[in-house]
């Protein structure tokens, strides 16, 4: 008679990995990923405004300028509109593309806004980049997000959907059969 450990070792010695198949993303739930899932773009894909307020040129603010004329507004989802005058500002909304030509965002709470002019009420930071979520700060294009062997639950499927994986390679689901042999002794009393 084999021990459990011996039987387990014999089974593993003859076991082969299941073949892979490509299935539509909704059918991949609960399956095992069989490929690297990589970022299809930088996350975020651009320098993103992290707070409502104004975007300015750090050098102008650091040189002592505290009053800035508002040139235009950059809304989330709108194409980027560059700052034309480095001594002006762009009103910005959270999630918007950082206007090209600007490198720091000042929150509404830290400015006085009147007559299309913003007066900054706080000292400048030591370096640009404040209140900006930098391009690729989370992930770079090509980074591996999920590795083979990952069980695909709701969170993993959401990651796959985010990078546009309509079809995904998974291991084929095992086919099982139960074979009953013999009979149970002493069944009747």
GROMACS .gro file of C-alpha atoms in nm:
model
  189
    1UNK     CA    1   0.000   0.000   0.000
    2UNK     CA    2   0.129   0.349  -0.091
    3UNK     CA    3   0.146   0.626   0.161
    4UNK     CA    4  -0.029   0.952   0.075
    5UNK     CA    5   0.311   1.119   0.021
    6UNK     CA    6   0.424   0.840  -0.217
    7UNK     CA    7   0.098   0.855  -0.412
    8UNK     CA    8   0.123   1.236  -0.433
    9UNK     CA    9   0.484   1.211  -0.559
   10UNK     CA   10   0.379   0.959  -0.831
   11UNK     CA   11   0.097   1.184  -0.948
   12UNK     CA   12   0.324   1.489  -0.962
   13UNK     CA   13   0.592   1.293  -1.151
   14UNK     CA   14   0.350   1.232  -1.438
   15UNK     CA   15   0.154   1.558  -1.421
   16UNK     CA   16   0.186   1.795  -1.715
   17UNK     CA   17   0.089   2.162  -1.717
   18UNK     CA   18  -0.248   2.225  -1.874
   19UNK     CA   19  -0.233   2.368  -2.226
   20UNK     CA   20  -0.324   2.732  -2.277
   21UNK     CA   21  -0.617   2.880  -2.463
   22UNK     CA   22  -0.725   3.232  -2.543
   23UNK     CA   23  -1.067   3.331  -2.415
   24UNK     CA   24  -1.268   3.655  -2.415
   25UNK     CA   25  -1.196   3.855  -2.099
   26UNK     CA   26  -1.539   3.793  -1.937
   27UNK     CA   27  -1.481   3.415  -1.963
   28UNK     CA   28  -1.141   3.440  -1.789
   29UNK     CA   29  -1.289   3.484  -1.440
   30UNK     CA   30  -1.142   3.231  -1.198
   31UNK     CA   31  -0.894   3.103  -1.458
   32UNK     CA   32  -0.513   3.107  -1.433
   33UNK     CA   33  -0.326   3.366  -1.641
   34UNK     CA   34  -0.084   3.208  -1.890
   35UNK     CA   35   0.092   3.520  -2.019
   36UNK     CA   36   0.249   3.841  -1.892
   37UNK     CA   37  -0.008   4.118  -1.888
   38UNK     CA   38   0.174   4.445  -1.960
   39UNK     CA   39   0.084   4.813  -1.944
   40UNK     CA   40  -0.016   4.933  -2.290
   41UNK     CA   41   0.067   5.296  -2.199
   42UNK     CA   42   0.215   5.504  -1.920
   43UNK     CA   43  -0.007   5.544  -1.611
   44UNK     CA   44  -0.094   5.824  -1.595
   45UNK     CA   45  -0.040   5.881  -1.968
   46UNK     CA   46   0.043   6.251  -1.916
   47UNK     CA   47   0.142   6.491  -1.638
   48UNK     CA   48  -0.192   6.516  -1.457
   49UNK     CA   49  -0.319   6.797  -1.238
   50UNK     CA   50  -0.375   6.659  -0.886
   51UNK     CA   51  -0.568   6.956  -0.734
   52UNK     CA   52  -0.809   7.223  -0.858
   53UNK     CA   53  -0.632   7.560  -0.874
   54UNK     CA   54  -0.387   7.735  -1.104
   55UNK     CA   55  -0.085   7.610  -1.295
   56UNK     CA   56   0.212   7.845  -1.316
   57UNK     CA   57   0.582   7.849  -1.400
   58UNK     CA   58   0.777   7.769  -1.082
   59UNK     CA   59   1.067   7.997  -1.181
   60UNK     CA   60   0.837   8.303  -1.202
   61UNK     CA   61   0.683   8.230  -0.862
   62UNK     CA   62   1.024   8.152  -0.705
   63UNK     CA   63   1.156   8.486  -0.842
   64UNK     CA   64   0.894   8.668  -0.635
   65UNK     CA   65   0.591   8.697  -0.863
   66UNK     CA   66   0.271   8.627  -0.667
   67UNK     CA   67   0.002   8.778  -0.892
   68UNK     CA   68  -0.083   8.597  -1.215
   69UNK     CA   69  -0.339   8.679  -1.485
   70UNK     CA   70  -0.552   8.378  -1.579
   71UNK     CA   71  -0.486   8.302  -1.947
   72UNK     CA   72  -0.745   8.025  -1.990
   73UNK     CA   73  -0.891   7.717  -1.814
   74UNK     CA   74  -0.773   7.357  -1.864
   75UNK     CA   75  -1.058   7.114  -1.798
   76UNK     CA   76  -1.024   6.740  -1.734
   77UNK     CA   77  -1.069   6.551  -2.060
   78UNK     CA   78  -0.991   6.852  -2.278
   79UNK     CA   79  -0.689   6.863  -2.512
   80UNK     CA   80  -0.390   7.038  -2.354
   81UNK     CA   81  -0.367   7.412  -2.414
   82UNK     CA   82  -0.018   7.550  -2.346
   83UNK     CA   83   0.053   7.854  -2.134
   84UNK     CA   84   0.153   8.132  -2.375
   85UNK     CA   85   0.290   8.387  -2.125
   86UNK     CA   86   0.528   8.243  -1.861
   87UNK     CA   87   0.415   8.520  -1.622
   88UNK     CA   88   0.047   8.423  -1.646
   89UNK     CA   89  -0.144   8.120  -1.513
   90UNK     CA   90  -0.388   7.858  -1.632
   91UNK     CA   91  -0.686   7.770  -1.415
   92UNK     CA   92  -0.682   7.388  -1.386
   93UNK     CA   93  -0.915   7.114  -1.273
   94UNK     CA   94  -0.818   6.787  -1.102
   95UNK     CA   95  -0.747   6.519  -1.361
   96UNK     CA   96  -0.670   6.764  -1.641
   97UNK     CA   97  -0.355   6.747  -1.850
   98UNK     CA   98  -0.097   6.982  -1.698
   99UNK     CA   99  -0.082   7.273  -1.943
  100UNK     CA  100   0.247   7.260  -2.137
  101UNK     CA  101   0.477   7.537  -2.018
  102UNK     CA  102   0.367   7.510  -1.654
  103UNK     CA  103   0.535   7.301  -1.386
  104UNK     CA  104   0.356   7.361  -1.054
  105UNK     CA  105  -0.007   7.371  -0.940
  106UNK     CA  106  -0.127   7.600  -0.661
  107UNK     CA  107  -0.451   7.492  -0.487
  108UNK     CA  108  -0.755   7.723  -0.481
  109UNK     CA  109  -0.721   7.723  -0.100
  110UNK     CA  110  -0.383   7.897  -0.137
  111UNK     CA  111  -0.486   8.177  -0.375
  112UNK     CA  112  -0.719   8.474  -0.394
  113UNK     CA  113  -0.906   8.478  -0.725
  114UNK     CA  114  -1.064   8.803  -0.844
  115UNK     CA  115  -1.105   8.988  -1.175
  116UNK     CA  116  -0.936   8.708  -1.373
  117UNK     CA  117  -0.625   8.735  -1.155
  118UNK     CA  118  -0.488   8.492  -0.899
  119UNK     CA  119  -0.278   8.609  -0.605
  120UNK     CA  120  -0.080   8.331  -0.440
  121UNK     CA  121  -0.095   8.346  -0.059
  122UNK     CA  122   0.183   8.097   0.025
  123UNK     CA  123   0.559   8.088  -0.036
  124UNK     CA  124   0.680   7.891  -0.340
  125UNK     CA  125   0.796   7.531  -0.297
  126UNK     CA  126   1.167   7.459  -0.333
  127UNK     CA  127   1.116   7.280  -0.665
  128UNK     CA  128   0.856   7.239  -0.940
  129UNK     CA  129   0.619   6.941  -0.956
  130UNK     CA  130   0.393   7.020  -0.660
  131UNK     CA  131   0.031   6.897  -0.697
  132UNK     CA  132   0.119   6.716  -1.021
  133UNK     CA  133   0.081   6.342  -1.072
  134UNK     CA  134   0.371   6.284  -1.311
  135UNK     CA  135   0.343   6.088  -1.633
  136UNK     CA  136   0.426   5.719  -1.570
  137UNK     CA  137   0.448   5.780  -1.192
  138UNK     CA  138   0.238   5.466  -1.136
  139UNK     CA  139   0.349   5.241  -1.425
  140UNK     CA  140   0.549   5.272  -1.746
  141UNK     CA  141   0.438   5.136  -2.082
  142UNK     CA  142   0.562   4.776  -2.102
  143UNK     CA  143   0.573   4.718  -1.724
  144UNK     CA  144   0.442   4.373  -1.626
  145UNK     CA  145   0.117   4.420  -1.434
  146UNK     CA  146   0.021   4.054  -1.386
  147UNK     CA  147   0.240   3.743  -1.423
  148UNK     CA  148   0.157   3.394  -1.548
  149UNK     CA  149   0.013   3.179  -1.271
  150UNK     CA  150  -0.207   3.460  -1.135
  151UNK     CA  151  -0.566   3.357  -1.059
  152UNK     CA  152  -0.794   3.605  -1.236
  153UNK     CA  153  -1.043   3.748  -0.987
  154UNK     CA  154  -1.244   4.071  -1.021
  155UNK     CA  155  -0.946   4.302  -0.945
  156UNK     CA  156  -0.720   4.126  -1.196
  157UNK     CA  157  -0.992   4.132  -1.464
  158UNK     CA  158  -1.030   4.507  -1.404
  159UNK     CA  159  -0.654   4.553  -1.459
  160UNK     CA  160  -0.677   4.351  -1.782
  161UNK     CA  161  -0.973   4.559  -1.902
  162UNK     CA  162  -0.786   4.882  -1.821
  163UNK     CA  163  -0.507   4.786  -2.061
  164UNK     CA  164  -0.753   4.680  -2.333
  165UNK     CA  165  -0.709   4.303  -2.309
  166UNK     CA  166  -1.026   4.186  -2.489
  167UNK     CA  167  -0.890   3.831  -2.514
  168UNK     CA  168  -0.652   3.674  -2.266
  169UNK     CA  169  -0.437   3.360  -2.257
  170UNK     CA  170  -0.526   3.131  -1.968
  171UNK     CA  171  -0.457   2.769  -1.881
  172UNK     CA  172  -0.725   2.537  -2.008
  173UNK     CA  173  -0.969   2.436  -1.738
  174UNK     CA  174  -0.900   2.082  -1.616
  175UNK     CA  175  -1.135   1.803  -1.720
  176UNK     CA  176  -1.220   1.576  -1.431
  177UNK     CA  177  -1.376   1.234  -1.409
  178UNK     CA  178  -1.474   1.040  -1.098
  179UNK     CA  179  -1.447   0.663  -1.118
  180UNK     CA  180  -1.594   0.459  -0.837
  181UNK     CA  181  -1.450   0.111  -0.790
  182UNK     CA  182  -1.533  -0.164  -0.547
  183UNK     CA  183  -1.812  -0.147  -0.295
  184UNK     CA  184  -1.841  -0.041   0.064
  185UNK     CA  185  -1.832  -0.343   0.300
  186UNK     CA  186  -2.084  -0.376   0.576
  187UNK     CA  187  -2.349  -0.163   0.419
  188UNK     CA  188  -2.655  -0.345   0.569
  189UNK     CA  189  -2.747  -0.403   0.934
   0.00000   0.00000   0.00000
